[in-house]
Short mmCIF file of C-alpha atoms in Angstrom, two decimals:
data_model
loop_
_atom_site.label_atom_id
_atom_site.label_comp_id
_atom_site.label_asym_id
_atom_site.label_seq_id
_atom_site.Cartn_x
_atom_site.Cartn_y
_atom_site.Cartn_z
CA UNK A 1 -229.47 150.26 -132.15
CA UNK A 2 -231.49 152.33 -129.69
CA UNK A 3 -229.65 155.65 -129.79
CA UNK A 4 -228.71 157.40 -133.02
CA UNK A 5 -225.24 156.53 -134.29
CA UNK A 6 -223.48 159.97 -134.47
CA UNK A 7 -222.02 159.00 -137.88
CA UNK A 8 -225.50 158.11 -139.21
CA UNK A 9 -226.83 161.42 -137.87
CA UNK A 10 -224.05 163.37 -139.82
CA UNK A 11 -224.93 161.49 -142.97
CA UNK A 12 -228.68 161.99 -142.49
CA UNK A 13 -228.14 165.78 -141.95
CA UNK A 14 -225.68 166.27 -144.77
CA UNK A 15 -227.58 164.26 -147.37
CA UNK A 16 -230.91 165.64 -146.12
CA UNK A 17 -232.48 162.16 -145.79
CA UNK A 18 -234.33 160.47 -142.88
CA UNK A 19 -232.06 158.76 -140.35
CA UNK A 20 -233.75 155.44 -141.04
CA UNK A 21 -232.45 155.52 -144.58
CA UNK A 22 -228.80 155.54 -143.41
CA UNK A 23 -226.93 152.24 -142.97
CA UNK A 24 -223.37 151.01 -143.41
CA UNK A 25 -224.15 149.82 -146.94
CA UNK A 26 -225.36 153.24 -148.19
CA UNK A 27 -223.14 154.14 -151.17
CA UNK A 28 -222.25 157.34 -153.05
CA UNK A 29 -224.37 158.07 -156.11
CA UNK A 30 -226.87 155.29 -155.43
CA UNK A 31 -229.47 157.71 -154.10
CA UNK A 32 -230.12 161.06 -155.80
CA UNK A 33 -229.40 162.97 -152.51
CA UNK A 34 -225.83 161.76 -152.31
CA UNK A 35 -224.30 163.56 -155.26
CA UNK A 36 -221.10 165.58 -155.48
CA UNK A 37 -222.59 168.70 -153.89
CA UNK A 38 -223.89 166.71 -150.99
CA UNK A 39 -220.52 164.93 -150.75
CA UNK A 40 -218.78 168.23 -150.19
CA UNK A 41 -221.30 169.15 -147.53
CA UNK A 42 -220.79 165.70 -145.95
CA UNK A 43 -216.99 166.10 -145.95
CA UNK A 44 -217.22 169.56 -144.22
CA UNK A 45 -219.67 168.19 -141.69
CA UNK A 46 -217.54 165.17 -140.89
CA UNK A 47 -214.47 167.39 -140.43
CA UNK A 48 -216.47 169.73 -138.22
CA UNK A 49 -218.20 167.10 -136.12
CA UNK A 50 -215.25 164.71 -135.60
CA UNK A 51 -212.50 167.40 -135.61
CA UNK A 52 -210.48 165.81 -138.38
CA UNK A 53 -208.85 167.06 -141.63
CA UNK A 54 -209.62 164.82 -144.61
CA UNK A 55 -207.28 164.82 -147.53
CA UNK A 56 -207.95 164.18 -151.27
CA UNK A 57 -207.67 160.40 -151.06
CA UNK A 58 -209.97 160.31 -148.02
CA UNK A 59 -212.60 162.38 -149.85
CA UNK A 60 -212.45 160.23 -152.98
CA UNK A 61 -212.45 156.95 -151.15
CA UNK A 62 -215.38 157.82 -148.90
CA UNK A 63 -217.76 155.96 -151.17
CA UNK A 64 -220.00 154.42 -148.50
CA UNK A 65 -220.97 154.91 -144.83
CA UNK A 66 -218.77 151.89 -143.89
CA UNK A 67 -215.84 153.41 -145.75
CA UNK A 68 -216.34 156.71 -143.89
CA UNK A 69 -216.20 154.82 -140.58
CA UNK A 70 -212.93 153.19 -141.76
CA UNK A 71 -211.40 156.51 -142.90
CA UNK A 72 -212.36 158.16 -139.56
CA UNK A 73 -210.77 155.28 -137.67
CA UNK A 74 -207.57 155.86 -139.62
CA UNK A 75 -207.67 159.41 -138.19
CA UNK A 76 -208.08 158.01 -134.68
CA UNK A 77 -211.80 158.62 -134.44
CA UNK A 78 -214.13 155.78 -133.32
CA UNK A 79 -217.49 156.50 -134.99
CA UNK B 1 -216.06 170.45 -195.60
CA UNK B 2 -217.54 167.28 -194.30
CA UNK B 3 -219.91 167.29 -191.36
CA UNK B 4 -219.14 165.76 -188.04
CA UNK B 5 -221.94 163.25 -188.26
CA UNK B 6 -221.23 161.81 -191.72
CA UNK B 7 -218.94 158.91 -192.35
CA UNK B 8 -215.67 160.05 -193.77
CA UNK B 9 -212.72 157.87 -194.77
CA UNK B 10 -209.73 159.99 -193.80
CA UNK B 11 -210.30 159.24 -190.10
CA UNK B 12 -211.52 155.65 -190.41
CA UNK B 13 -208.65 153.94 -188.66
CA UNK B 14 -208.54 156.40 -185.78
CA UNK B 15 -210.15 155.62 -182.48
CA UNK B 16 -213.51 157.44 -182.24
CA UNK B 17 -214.96 156.39 -178.91
CA UNK B 18 -213.93 154.71 -175.73
CA UNK B 19 -216.39 153.65 -173.04
CA UNK B 20 -215.85 151.27 -170.15
CA UNK B 21 -212.97 149.46 -171.86
CA UNK B 22 -214.71 149.16 -175.26
CA UNK B 23 -213.04 150.94 -178.16
CA UNK B 24 -214.65 151.88 -181.50
CA UNK B 25 -212.73 153.11 -184.54
CA UNK B 26 -214.32 155.67 -186.80
CA UNK B 27 -214.91 152.89 -189.34
CA UNK B 28 -216.67 150.74 -186.78
CA UNK B 29 -218.70 153.68 -185.59
CA UNK B 30 -219.72 154.55 -189.18
CA UNK B 31 -220.86 150.96 -189.75
CA UNK B 32 -222.88 150.88 -186.55
CA UNK B 33 -224.44 154.27 -187.28
CA UNK B 34 -225.40 153.32 -190.84
CA UNK B 35 -226.84 150.01 -189.69
CA UNK B 36 -228.94 151.82 -187.06
CA UNK B 37 -229.96 154.59 -189.37
CA UNK B 38 -231.36 151.87 -191.71
CA UNK B 39 -233.83 150.96 -188.99
CA UNK B 40 -235.13 154.49 -188.64
CA UNK B 41 -237.72 156.29 -190.84
CA UNK B 42 -236.83 159.78 -192.09
CA UNK B 43 -238.98 162.39 -190.37
CA UNK B 44 -239.88 160.20 -187.37
CA UNK B 45 -239.47 161.90 -184.03
CA UNK B 46 -237.04 160.10 -181.72
CA UNK B 47 -236.86 160.59 -177.99
CA UNK B 48 -233.42 159.53 -176.75
CA UNK B 49 -232.54 159.10 -173.11
CA UNK B 50 -228.99 160.25 -173.59
CA UNK B 51 -226.40 158.48 -171.44
CA UNK B 52 -222.67 158.72 -171.70
CA UNK B 53 -222.36 155.51 -173.63
CA UNK B 54 -221.74 154.16 -177.11
CA UNK B 55 -225.34 153.17 -177.94
CA UNK B 56 -226.44 156.79 -177.19
CA UNK B 57 -223.77 158.17 -179.62
CA UNK B 58 -224.67 155.67 -182.31
CA UNK B 59 -228.37 156.58 -182.00
CA UNK B 60 -227.66 160.35 -181.99
CA UNK B 61 -225.51 160.17 -185.13
CA UNK B 62 -227.93 157.77 -186.83
CA UNK B 63 -230.80 160.30 -186.29
CA UNK B 64 -228.68 163.10 -187.80
CA UNK B 65 -227.71 160.99 -190.82
CA UNK B 66 -231.26 159.71 -191.36
CA UNK B 67 -232.99 163.07 -190.86
CA UNK B 68 -234.91 162.07 -187.73
CA UNK B 69 -235.39 164.95 -185.30
CA UNK B 70 -234.16 163.76 -181.94
CA UNK B 71 -235.09 164.93 -178.44
CA UNK B 72 -232.13 164.45 -176.13
CA UNK B 73 -233.46 163.79 -172.70
CA UNK B 74 -231.79 163.26 -169.35
CA UNK B 75 -231.74 159.55 -168.29
CA UNK B 76 -232.04 160.70 -164.70
CA UNK B 77 -235.69 161.76 -165.08
CA UNK B 78 -238.24 159.76 -163.03
CA UNK B 79 -241.13 157.87 -164.64
CA UNK B 80 -243.64 160.63 -163.97
CA UNK B 81 -241.48 163.30 -165.76
CA UNK B 82 -240.79 160.83 -168.55
CA UNK B 83 -244.49 160.21 -169.01
CA UNK B 84 -245.38 163.89 -169.21
CA UNK B 85 -242.66 164.53 -171.84
CA UNK B 86 -243.85 161.60 -173.91
CA UNK B 87 -247.42 162.97 -173.70
CA UNK B 88 -246.16 166.40 -174.76
CA UNK B 89 -244.11 165.28 -177.78
CA UNK B 90 -245.73 161.96 -178.86
CA UNK B 91 -242.46 160.56 -180.30
CA UNK B 92 -242.56 157.76 -182.86
CA UNK B 93 -239.67 155.97 -181.14
CA UNK B 94 -238.21 156.08 -177.61
CA UNK B 95 -234.71 154.80 -177.15
CA UNK B 96 -232.70 154.23 -173.99
CA UNK B 97 -229.35 152.43 -174.21
CA UNK B 98 -230.10 149.22 -176.20
CA UNK B 99 -233.86 149.41 -175.62
CA UNK B 100 -235.98 150.66 -178.52
CA UNK B 101 -239.70 151.22 -178.04
CA UNK B 102 -241.80 151.83 -181.13
CA UNK B 103 -244.77 154.05 -180.19
CA UNK B 104 -246.58 154.77 -183.48
CA UNK B 105 -246.01 155.19 -187.22
CA UNK B 106 -247.83 158.42 -187.87
CA UNK B 107 -245.73 161.09 -189.59
CA UNK B 108 -245.82 164.16 -187.36
CA UNK B 109 -245.86 167.61 -188.76
CA UNK B 110 -242.32 168.83 -188.02
CA UNK B 111 -240.23 171.61 -189.55
CA UNK B 112 -237.68 169.63 -191.61
CA UNK B 113 -234.85 171.84 -190.38
CA UNK B 114 -235.16 170.56 -186.82
CA UNK B 115 -232.36 168.10 -186.15
CA UNK B 116 -231.77 168.10 -182.43
CA UNK B 117 -233.83 169.32 -179.44
CA UNK B 118 -232.03 170.06 -176.20
CA UNK B 119 -233.79 170.66 -172.87
CA UNK B 120 -233.58 174.13 -171.35
CA UNK B 121 -233.44 172.57 -167.95
CA UNK B 122 -232.14 168.99 -167.80
CA UNK B 123 -233.18 167.74 -164.34
CA UNK B 124 -236.57 169.37 -163.83
CA UNK B 125 -238.12 167.66 -166.82
CA UNK B 126 -239.52 170.92 -168.16
CA UNK B 127 -241.03 170.41 -171.60
CA UNK B 128 -239.33 173.54 -172.98
CA UNK B 129 -236.69 172.56 -175.52
CA UNK B 130 -234.33 174.43 -177.81
CA UNK B 131 -234.62 173.31 -181.44
CA UNK B 132 -231.37 173.25 -183.40
CA UNK B 133 -230.69 172.49 -187.04
CA UNK B 134 -227.91 170.32 -188.38
CA UNK B 135 -226.39 173.54 -189.76
CA UNK B 136 -226.41 175.09 -186.25
CA UNK B 137 -224.55 172.07 -184.89
CA UNK B 138 -222.06 171.94 -187.70
CA UNK B 139 -221.35 175.71 -187.65
CA UNK B 140 -220.77 175.78 -183.92
CA UNK B 141 -218.54 172.64 -184.05
CA UNK B 142 -216.52 174.27 -186.80
CA UNK B 143 -216.15 177.58 -184.83
CA UNK B 144 -215.02 175.66 -181.77
CA UNK B 145 -212.41 173.65 -183.66
CA UNK B 146 -211.16 176.98 -185.11
CA UNK B 147 -210.34 178.45 -181.66
CA UNK B 148 -209.72 175.44 -179.36
CA UNK B 149 -206.45 173.63 -180.10
CA UNK B 150 -208.23 170.30 -180.79
CA UNK B 151 -205.93 167.84 -182.60
CA UNK B 152 -206.81 164.53 -184.27
CA UNK B 153 -204.69 162.65 -181.76
CA UNK B 154 -206.50 164.27 -178.78
CA UNK B 155 -208.37 162.22 -176.21
CA UNK B 156 -211.01 164.27 -174.45
CA UNK B 157 -212.98 163.21 -171.39
CA UNK B 158 -216.72 163.57 -172.15
CA UNK B 159 -218.24 163.37 -168.69
CA UNK B 160 -220.80 166.10 -168.96
CA UNK B 161 -224.36 165.15 -169.78
CA UNK B 162 -224.87 164.44 -173.52
CA UNK B 163 -228.18 166.30 -173.44
CA UNK B 164 -226.40 169.43 -172.17
CA UNK B 165 -225.33 171.75 -174.97
CA UNK B 166 -221.75 172.13 -173.57
CA UNK B 167 -221.35 168.33 -173.22
CA UNK B 168 -222.72 167.79 -176.69
CA UNK B 169 -220.47 170.44 -178.19
CA UNK B 170 -217.39 168.66 -176.81
CA UNK B 171 -218.47 165.49 -178.61
CA UNK B 172 -219.41 167.20 -181.89
CA UNK B 173 -216.18 169.23 -182.17
CA UNK B 174 -213.97 166.19 -181.44
CA UNK B 175 -215.76 164.03 -183.97
CA UNK B 176 -215.30 166.80 -186.55
CA UNK B 177 -211.55 166.72 -185.89
CA UNK B 178 -211.34 162.92 -185.91
CA UNK B 179 -210.17 162.90 -182.29
CA UNK B 180 -211.08 160.38 -179.57
CA UNK B 181 -213.99 160.87 -177.20
CA UNK B 182 -213.74 159.08 -173.86
CA UNK B 183 -217.29 158.64 -172.55
CA UNK B 184 -217.58 158.30 -168.82
CA UNK B 185 -219.82 159.11 -165.93
CA UNK B 186 -216.80 159.56 -163.67
CA UNK B 187 -216.76 162.81 -161.73
CA UNK B 188 -213.96 164.40 -159.76
CA UNK B 189 -215.33 163.02 -156.51
CA UNK B 190 -214.73 159.48 -157.72
CA UNK B 191 -211.43 157.57 -157.97
CA UNK B 192 -212.47 156.45 -161.46
CA UNK B 193 -212.10 160.03 -162.67
CA UNK B 194 -208.51 160.32 -161.64
CA UNK B 195 -207.72 156.80 -162.93
CA UNK B 196 -209.23 157.58 -166.35
CA UNK B 197 -207.22 160.81 -166.59
CA UNK B 198 -204.10 158.75 -166.30
CA UNK B 199 -204.87 155.39 -167.96
CA UNK B 200 -206.70 156.95 -170.88
CA UNK B 201 -204.10 159.68 -171.34
CA UNK B 202 -206.76 162.38 -171.29
CA UNK B 203 -205.51 165.50 -173.18
CA UNK B 204 -208.41 167.82 -172.46
CA UNK B 205 -211.16 168.32 -169.84
CA UNK B 206 -214.41 170.31 -169.88
CA UNK B 207 -216.14 171.41 -166.73
CA UNK B 208 -218.80 173.74 -165.23
CA UNK B 209 -218.03 176.04 -162.30
CA UNK B 210 -219.02 173.28 -159.85
CA UNK B 211 -216.56 170.84 -161.49
CA UNK B 212 -213.69 173.27 -161.04
CA UNK B 213 -214.67 174.06 -157.47
CA UNK B 214 -214.51 170.28 -156.77
CA UNK B 215 -211.20 169.93 -158.65
CA UNK B 216 -209.59 172.73 -156.67
CA UNK B 217 -210.88 171.28 -153.42
CA UNK B 218 -209.40 167.89 -154.41
CA UNK B 219 -205.92 169.28 -155.11
CA UNK B 220 -206.09 169.40 -159.00
CA UNK B 221 -203.51 172.19 -159.05
CA UNK B 222 -201.04 170.04 -157.02
CA UNK B 223 -200.94 167.37 -159.77
CA UNK B 224 -198.78 167.64 -162.88
CA UNK B 225 -201.10 165.59 -165.16
CA UNK B 226 -198.56 165.28 -168.01
CA UNK B 227 -201.03 164.26 -170.70
CA UNK B 228 -203.43 167.16 -170.11
CA UNK B 229 -202.82 169.95 -172.62
CA UNK B 230 -205.75 172.22 -171.92
CA UNK B 231 -209.03 172.47 -169.99
CA UNK B 232 -212.20 174.53 -170.56
CA UNK B 233 -214.87 176.05 -168.38
CA UNK B 234 -218.35 177.13 -169.29
CA UNK B 235 -221.87 176.85 -167.91
CA UNK B 236 -221.84 179.90 -165.62
CA UNK B 237 -219.54 182.31 -163.98
CA UNK B 238 -216.66 180.74 -162.08
CA UNK B 239 -215.43 182.73 -159.06
CA UNK B 240 -212.53 185.06 -159.91
CA UNK B 241 -210.13 183.51 -157.39
CA UNK B 242 -210.80 180.07 -158.90
CA UNK B 243 -210.14 181.34 -162.42
CA UNK B 244 -206.85 182.84 -161.16
CA UNK B 245 -205.80 179.67 -159.38
CA UNK B 246 -206.52 177.58 -162.52
CA UNK B 247 -204.83 180.10 -164.88
CA UNK B 248 -201.68 180.18 -162.63
CA UNK B 249 -201.64 176.33 -162.55
CA UNK B 250 -201.95 176.17 -166.35
CA UNK B 251 -199.16 178.67 -166.88
CA UNK B 252 -196.87 176.82 -164.51
CA UNK B 253 -197.46 173.47 -166.15
CA UNK B 254 -197.56 174.63 -169.79
CA UNK B 255 -201.18 173.95 -170.23
CA UNK B 256 -203.96 176.25 -171.41
CA UNK B 257 -207.10 177.26 -169.49
CA UNK B 258 -210.08 178.53 -171.57
CA UNK B 259 -212.92 180.39 -169.88
CA UNK B 260 -215.85 180.30 -172.28
CA UNK B 261 -219.36 181.67 -172.59
CA UNK B 262 -222.39 180.20 -174.30
CA UNK B 263 -226.00 179.17 -174.17
CA UNK B 264 -228.05 176.31 -175.56
CA UNK B 265 -229.95 178.92 -177.57
CA UNK B 266 -226.67 179.48 -179.46
CA UNK B 267 -226.15 175.68 -179.92
CA UNK B 268 -223.44 175.99 -177.26
CA UNK B 269 -220.62 178.42 -177.64
CA UNK B 270 -220.59 182.20 -178.20
CA UNK B 271 -217.35 183.56 -176.69
CA UNK B 272 -214.02 182.44 -175.17
CA UNK B 273 -211.20 184.16 -173.33
CA UNK B 274 -207.83 183.77 -174.90
CA UNK B 275 -205.92 181.53 -172.35
CA UNK B 276 -202.99 183.93 -171.95
CA UNK B 277 -205.48 186.52 -170.62
CA UNK B 278 -207.07 184.34 -168.00
CA UNK B 279 -204.80 185.39 -165.23
CA UNK B 280 -205.04 189.12 -166.12
CA UNK B 281 -208.76 189.33 -166.88
CA UNK B 282 -210.25 186.60 -164.61
CA UNK B 283 -213.78 188.07 -164.83
CA UNK B 284 -213.95 188.30 -168.65
CA UNK B 285 -215.55 186.05 -171.21
CA UNK B 286 -213.24 187.33 -174.00
CA UNK B 287 -214.06 187.62 -177.65
CA UNK B 288 -216.78 186.00 -179.76
CA UNK B 289 -216.04 182.75 -181.55
CA UNK B 290 -215.09 182.82 -185.27
CA UNK B 291 -218.24 183.56 -187.27
CA UNK B 292 -220.11 185.29 -184.47
CA UNK B 293 -220.30 188.78 -183.02
CA UNK B 294 -222.02 190.69 -180.17
CA UNK B 295 -223.84 193.96 -180.23
CA UNK B 296 -225.03 195.80 -177.10
CA UNK B 297 -228.52 197.27 -176.56
CA UNK B 298 -229.97 199.38 -173.80
CA UNK B 299 -233.40 198.78 -172.13
CA UNK B 300 -235.14 200.64 -174.96
CA UNK B 301 -233.55 198.47 -177.61
CA UNK B 302 -231.11 201.15 -178.85
CA UNK B 303 -227.69 199.94 -179.96
CA UNK B 304 -224.81 201.04 -177.73
CA UNK B 305 -221.28 201.31 -179.07
CA UNK B 306 -217.86 201.89 -177.60
CA UNK B 307 -216.15 200.41 -174.54
CA UNK B 308 -217.41 200.33 -170.96
CA UNK B 309 -221.06 200.94 -171.65
CA UNK B 310 -223.55 198.60 -169.95
CA UNK B 311 -226.25 196.86 -171.86
CA UNK B 312 -227.73 193.55 -172.92
CA UNK B 313 -225.49 191.35 -175.05
CA UNK B 314 -227.09 190.41 -178.36
CA UNK B 315 -225.37 187.62 -180.33
CA UNK B 316 -225.30 187.25 -184.10
CA UNK B 317 -224.03 184.09 -185.83
CA UNK B 318 -224.89 180.92 -187.72
CA UNK B 319 -225.34 178.99 -184.44
CA UNK B 320 -228.53 180.74 -183.28
CA UNK B 321 -231.32 178.20 -182.59
CA UNK B 322 -234.37 177.72 -184.76
CA UNK B 323 -236.52 178.49 -181.76
CA UNK B 324 -238.08 177.19 -178.55
CA UNK B 325 -240.66 174.39 -178.52
CA UNK B 326 -242.78 173.14 -175.59
CA UNK B 327 -244.79 170.47 -177.38
CA UNK B 328 -244.94 168.67 -180.68
CA UNK B 329 -247.41 171.32 -181.96
CA UNK B 330 -244.74 173.98 -181.68
CA UNK B 331 -242.50 171.99 -184.06
CA UNK B 332 -244.72 172.56 -187.11
CA UNK B 333 -242.83 175.63 -188.38
CA UNK B 334 -240.23 177.66 -186.61
CA UNK B 335 -239.13 181.18 -187.43
CA UNK B 336 -235.52 181.53 -186.43
CA UNK B 337 -234.44 185.00 -185.32
CA UNK B 338 -231.42 186.72 -186.82
CA UNK B 339 -230.07 187.70 -183.48
CA UNK B 340 -230.21 186.22 -179.99
CA UNK B 341 -230.98 188.35 -176.95
CA UNK B 342 -228.83 186.59 -174.37
CA UNK B 343 -230.55 188.08 -171.33
CA UNK B 344 -227.10 188.80 -169.93
CA UNK B 345 -225.95 192.28 -169.09
CA UNK B 346 -222.34 193.25 -169.80
CA UNK B 347 -219.88 195.51 -171.46
CA UNK B 348 -216.77 195.38 -173.63
CA UNK B 349 -213.41 196.82 -172.60
CA UNK B 350 -211.10 198.81 -174.88
CA UNK B 351 -209.25 195.67 -175.98
CA UNK B 352 -212.52 194.13 -177.24
CA UNK B 353 -212.89 191.64 -174.43
CA UNK B 354 -216.42 191.15 -173.08
CA UNK B 355 -217.61 190.99 -169.45
CA UNK B 356 -220.88 189.75 -168.02
CA UNK B 357 -222.19 191.72 -165.05
CA UNK B 358 -225.70 190.35 -164.44
CA UNK B 359 -229.00 189.15 -165.87
CA UNK B 360 -231.84 191.08 -167.50
CA UNK B 361 -234.43 188.55 -166.40
CA UNK B 362 -235.05 186.95 -163.07
CA UNK B 363 -232.99 183.84 -163.78
CA UNK B 364 -230.20 182.44 -161.62
CA UNK B 365 -227.84 179.48 -161.89
CA UNK B 366 -227.54 177.21 -158.96
CA UNK B 367 -225.27 174.13 -159.15
CA UNK B 368 -225.03 174.64 -162.92
CA UNK B 369 -228.83 174.59 -163.50
CA UNK B 370 -230.54 177.58 -164.94
CA UNK B 371 -233.43 178.43 -162.62
CA UNK B 372 -236.25 180.79 -163.54
CA UNK B 373 -237.14 182.44 -160.20
CA UNK B 374 -240.66 183.45 -161.38
CA UNK B 375 -241.37 179.81 -162.24
CA UNK B 376 -240.65 178.72 -158.69
CA UNK B 377 -242.95 181.45 -157.32
CA UNK B 378 -245.69 180.29 -159.72
CA UNK B 379 -245.14 176.66 -158.72
CA UNK B 380 -245.41 177.60 -155.02
CA UNK B 381 -248.46 179.79 -155.66
CA UNK B 382 -250.07 176.72 -157.25
CA UNK B 383 -249.79 175.14 -153.78
CA UNK B 384 -251.26 178.09 -152.00
CA UNK B 385 -247.88 179.48 -150.87
CA UNK B 386 -247.00 183.11 -151.47
CA UNK B 387 -243.24 183.42 -151.64
CA UNK B 388 -240.43 185.55 -152.98
CA UNK B 389 -237.45 183.97 -154.68
CA UNK B 390 -234.10 185.56 -155.43
CA UNK B 391 -230.49 184.47 -155.36
CA UNK B 392 -227.05 184.29 -156.80
CA UNK B 393 -224.87 181.50 -158.19
CA UNK B 394 -224.32 180.04 -154.76
CA UNK B 395 -227.62 180.21 -153.02
CA UNK B 396 -231.31 180.32 -153.86
CA UNK B 397 -233.38 182.31 -151.31
CA UNK B 398 -237.06 181.43 -150.83
CA UNK B 399 -239.02 183.49 -148.39
CA UNK B 400 -242.57 182.40 -147.56
CA UNK B 401 -245.26 184.78 -146.47
CA UNK B 402 -247.53 183.99 -143.51
CA UNK B 403 -247.94 180.47 -142.14
CA UNK B 404 -245.21 178.52 -143.85
CA UNK B 405 -242.41 176.51 -142.35
CA UNK B 406 -239.09 177.85 -143.67
CA UNK B 407 -237.36 174.50 -143.54
CA UNK B 408 -240.18 172.64 -145.23
CA UNK B 409 -240.31 175.41 -147.87
CA UNK B 410 -236.59 175.09 -148.70
CA UNK B 411 -236.83 171.30 -148.70
CA UNK B 412 -239.74 171.17 -151.11
CA UNK B 413 -238.11 173.68 -153.46
CA UNK B 414 -234.83 171.67 -153.39
CA UNK B 415 -236.73 168.53 -154.22
CA UNK B 416 -238.70 170.24 -156.96
CA UNK B 417 -235.44 171.44 -158.57
CA UNK B 418 -233.46 168.28 -157.73
CA UNK B 419 -230.72 170.29 -156.04
CA UNK B 420 -229.06 169.89 -152.65
CA UNK B 421 -231.03 171.51 -149.79
CA UNK B 422 -227.93 173.43 -148.73
CA UNK B 423 -228.23 175.46 -151.91
CA UNK B 424 -231.72 176.66 -150.88
CA UNK B 425 -232.09 179.07 -148.01
CA UNK B 426 -235.64 178.97 -146.62
CA UNK B 427 -237.06 182.02 -144.88
CA UNK B 428 -240.43 183.09 -143.47
CA UNK B 429 -242.00 186.39 -142.58
CA UNK B 430 -245.50 187.63 -141.80
CA UNK B 431 -245.58 189.96 -144.80
CA UNK B 432 -243.24 190.28 -147.75
CA UNK B 433 -241.97 193.79 -148.55
CA UNK B 434 -243.68 195.24 -151.60
CA UNK B 435 -243.07 198.33 -153.73
CA UNK B 436 -245.71 201.11 -154.08
CA UNK B 437 -247.21 199.34 -157.07
CA UNK B 438 -247.59 196.16 -155.16
CA UNK B 439 -244.70 194.25 -156.69
CA UNK B 440 -242.35 192.19 -154.45
CA UNK B 441 -239.43 194.38 -153.38
CA UNK B 442 -236.48 192.02 -154.31
CA UNK B 443 -233.74 194.65 -153.83
CA UNK B 444 -234.93 195.18 -150.25
CA UNK B 445 -235.09 191.45 -149.56
CA UNK B 446 -231.60 191.00 -151.03
CA UNK B 447 -230.32 193.77 -148.88
CA UNK B 448 -231.96 192.46 -145.70
CA UNK B 449 -230.80 188.86 -146.08
CA UNK B 450 -227.48 189.48 -147.72
CA UNK B 451 -227.86 188.90 -151.50
#
């Protein structure tokens, strides 16, 4: 990928990690930066950036970058 | 009365622990603890990386039974922090999950009253620990069971860190009552948490302010949770509107919500707010636990009496720690104080309910972690950075003086404290405001930057 994937960018910003560290396999709680506090920041950033409203199940199920892409697709967002 | 850590027959057939699908009755737990205690040498110092799992509980109880002082340490510490703690305390044995490392056989000179050592700051790996006696632990567990409605058929979710005084007090008080402790790492943000609430028929929950903020965000108050009888909050001040929302939810669903107050220096618990008052007095910490009481002193140490006077809360009770230790040398003999200066400012209302209004010292709590602001300034000074730190429960402000990059500054402080960078606000200015006597002018900084 030559240009930054916007979803990757949101993850990098929210989790405060370098963009290169973000990939589809990145999973909740597997790096110290992606804890519950960061998850709430991430949820707010995703809602803000992609103009969606995420419900309880979406927030809980968003356990990886790939899963986030899936959930956004459910809300009609191609990320 | 029997202690929570000894084997007692009346509860032997009851379920003691559950973890990841494995169940242990009190009889089985007693057997495992006795077997493990047999491998330990009385007086040996044990360093235990305390996870939320059965081997950790077996080791912890075996140390108490055998008379081995045990340092409970966070398993999340990296190898560098682990090494420096090992150097500081020179434990005889290091235990993590099923792995036991024998370090040496020398008998260290340790005050025989020391039973458990809890870190003052779990994630930073600070060597400063609170030393507690078995009597401290037993007294506090007994006080807690006297005011919380813990029943022998209860099933509590123990998902706070075991090396955290609040998390440990949940375990001790439930063992004392012969109730079931469900050990799990599951947090509200994970589906596991909600599944366990249901499948394990959880009857009580314990959480810090952050836990309840998450629960509220995730629609906790829209669920009926029929098994849940009560839930408790400690570990810092929860926002008044959150207390109200939780109190209203509890009332509507015939549950009880306990706002509580404590410190590791008091083993865990000092006060609790009677659940029927939570909705009316959402800022209060209530009354002292059975066996304890508060007095109030002004800045010159004079005792204040009567309602609505501000001062520092001083606690008296059998759960006051033996003392602080920062290395094995400090463990030689401890001189416990008769009273505990909490460092919290507050007052009592005419009904006898206590309120906390602020801190005496420059300490703040961010994301549940107690943070000494002066420590951060010293740490930065060690790297040649002059900075001022202040903050509240939501945000830590760090303002660098001169040529520093605000973003780099907040990033490095967040990494140092292992907290999310969004909780640290980095700032920079050419000169920091100082008072006439040259001290940093925190009130002015707080005013200029909003808190």
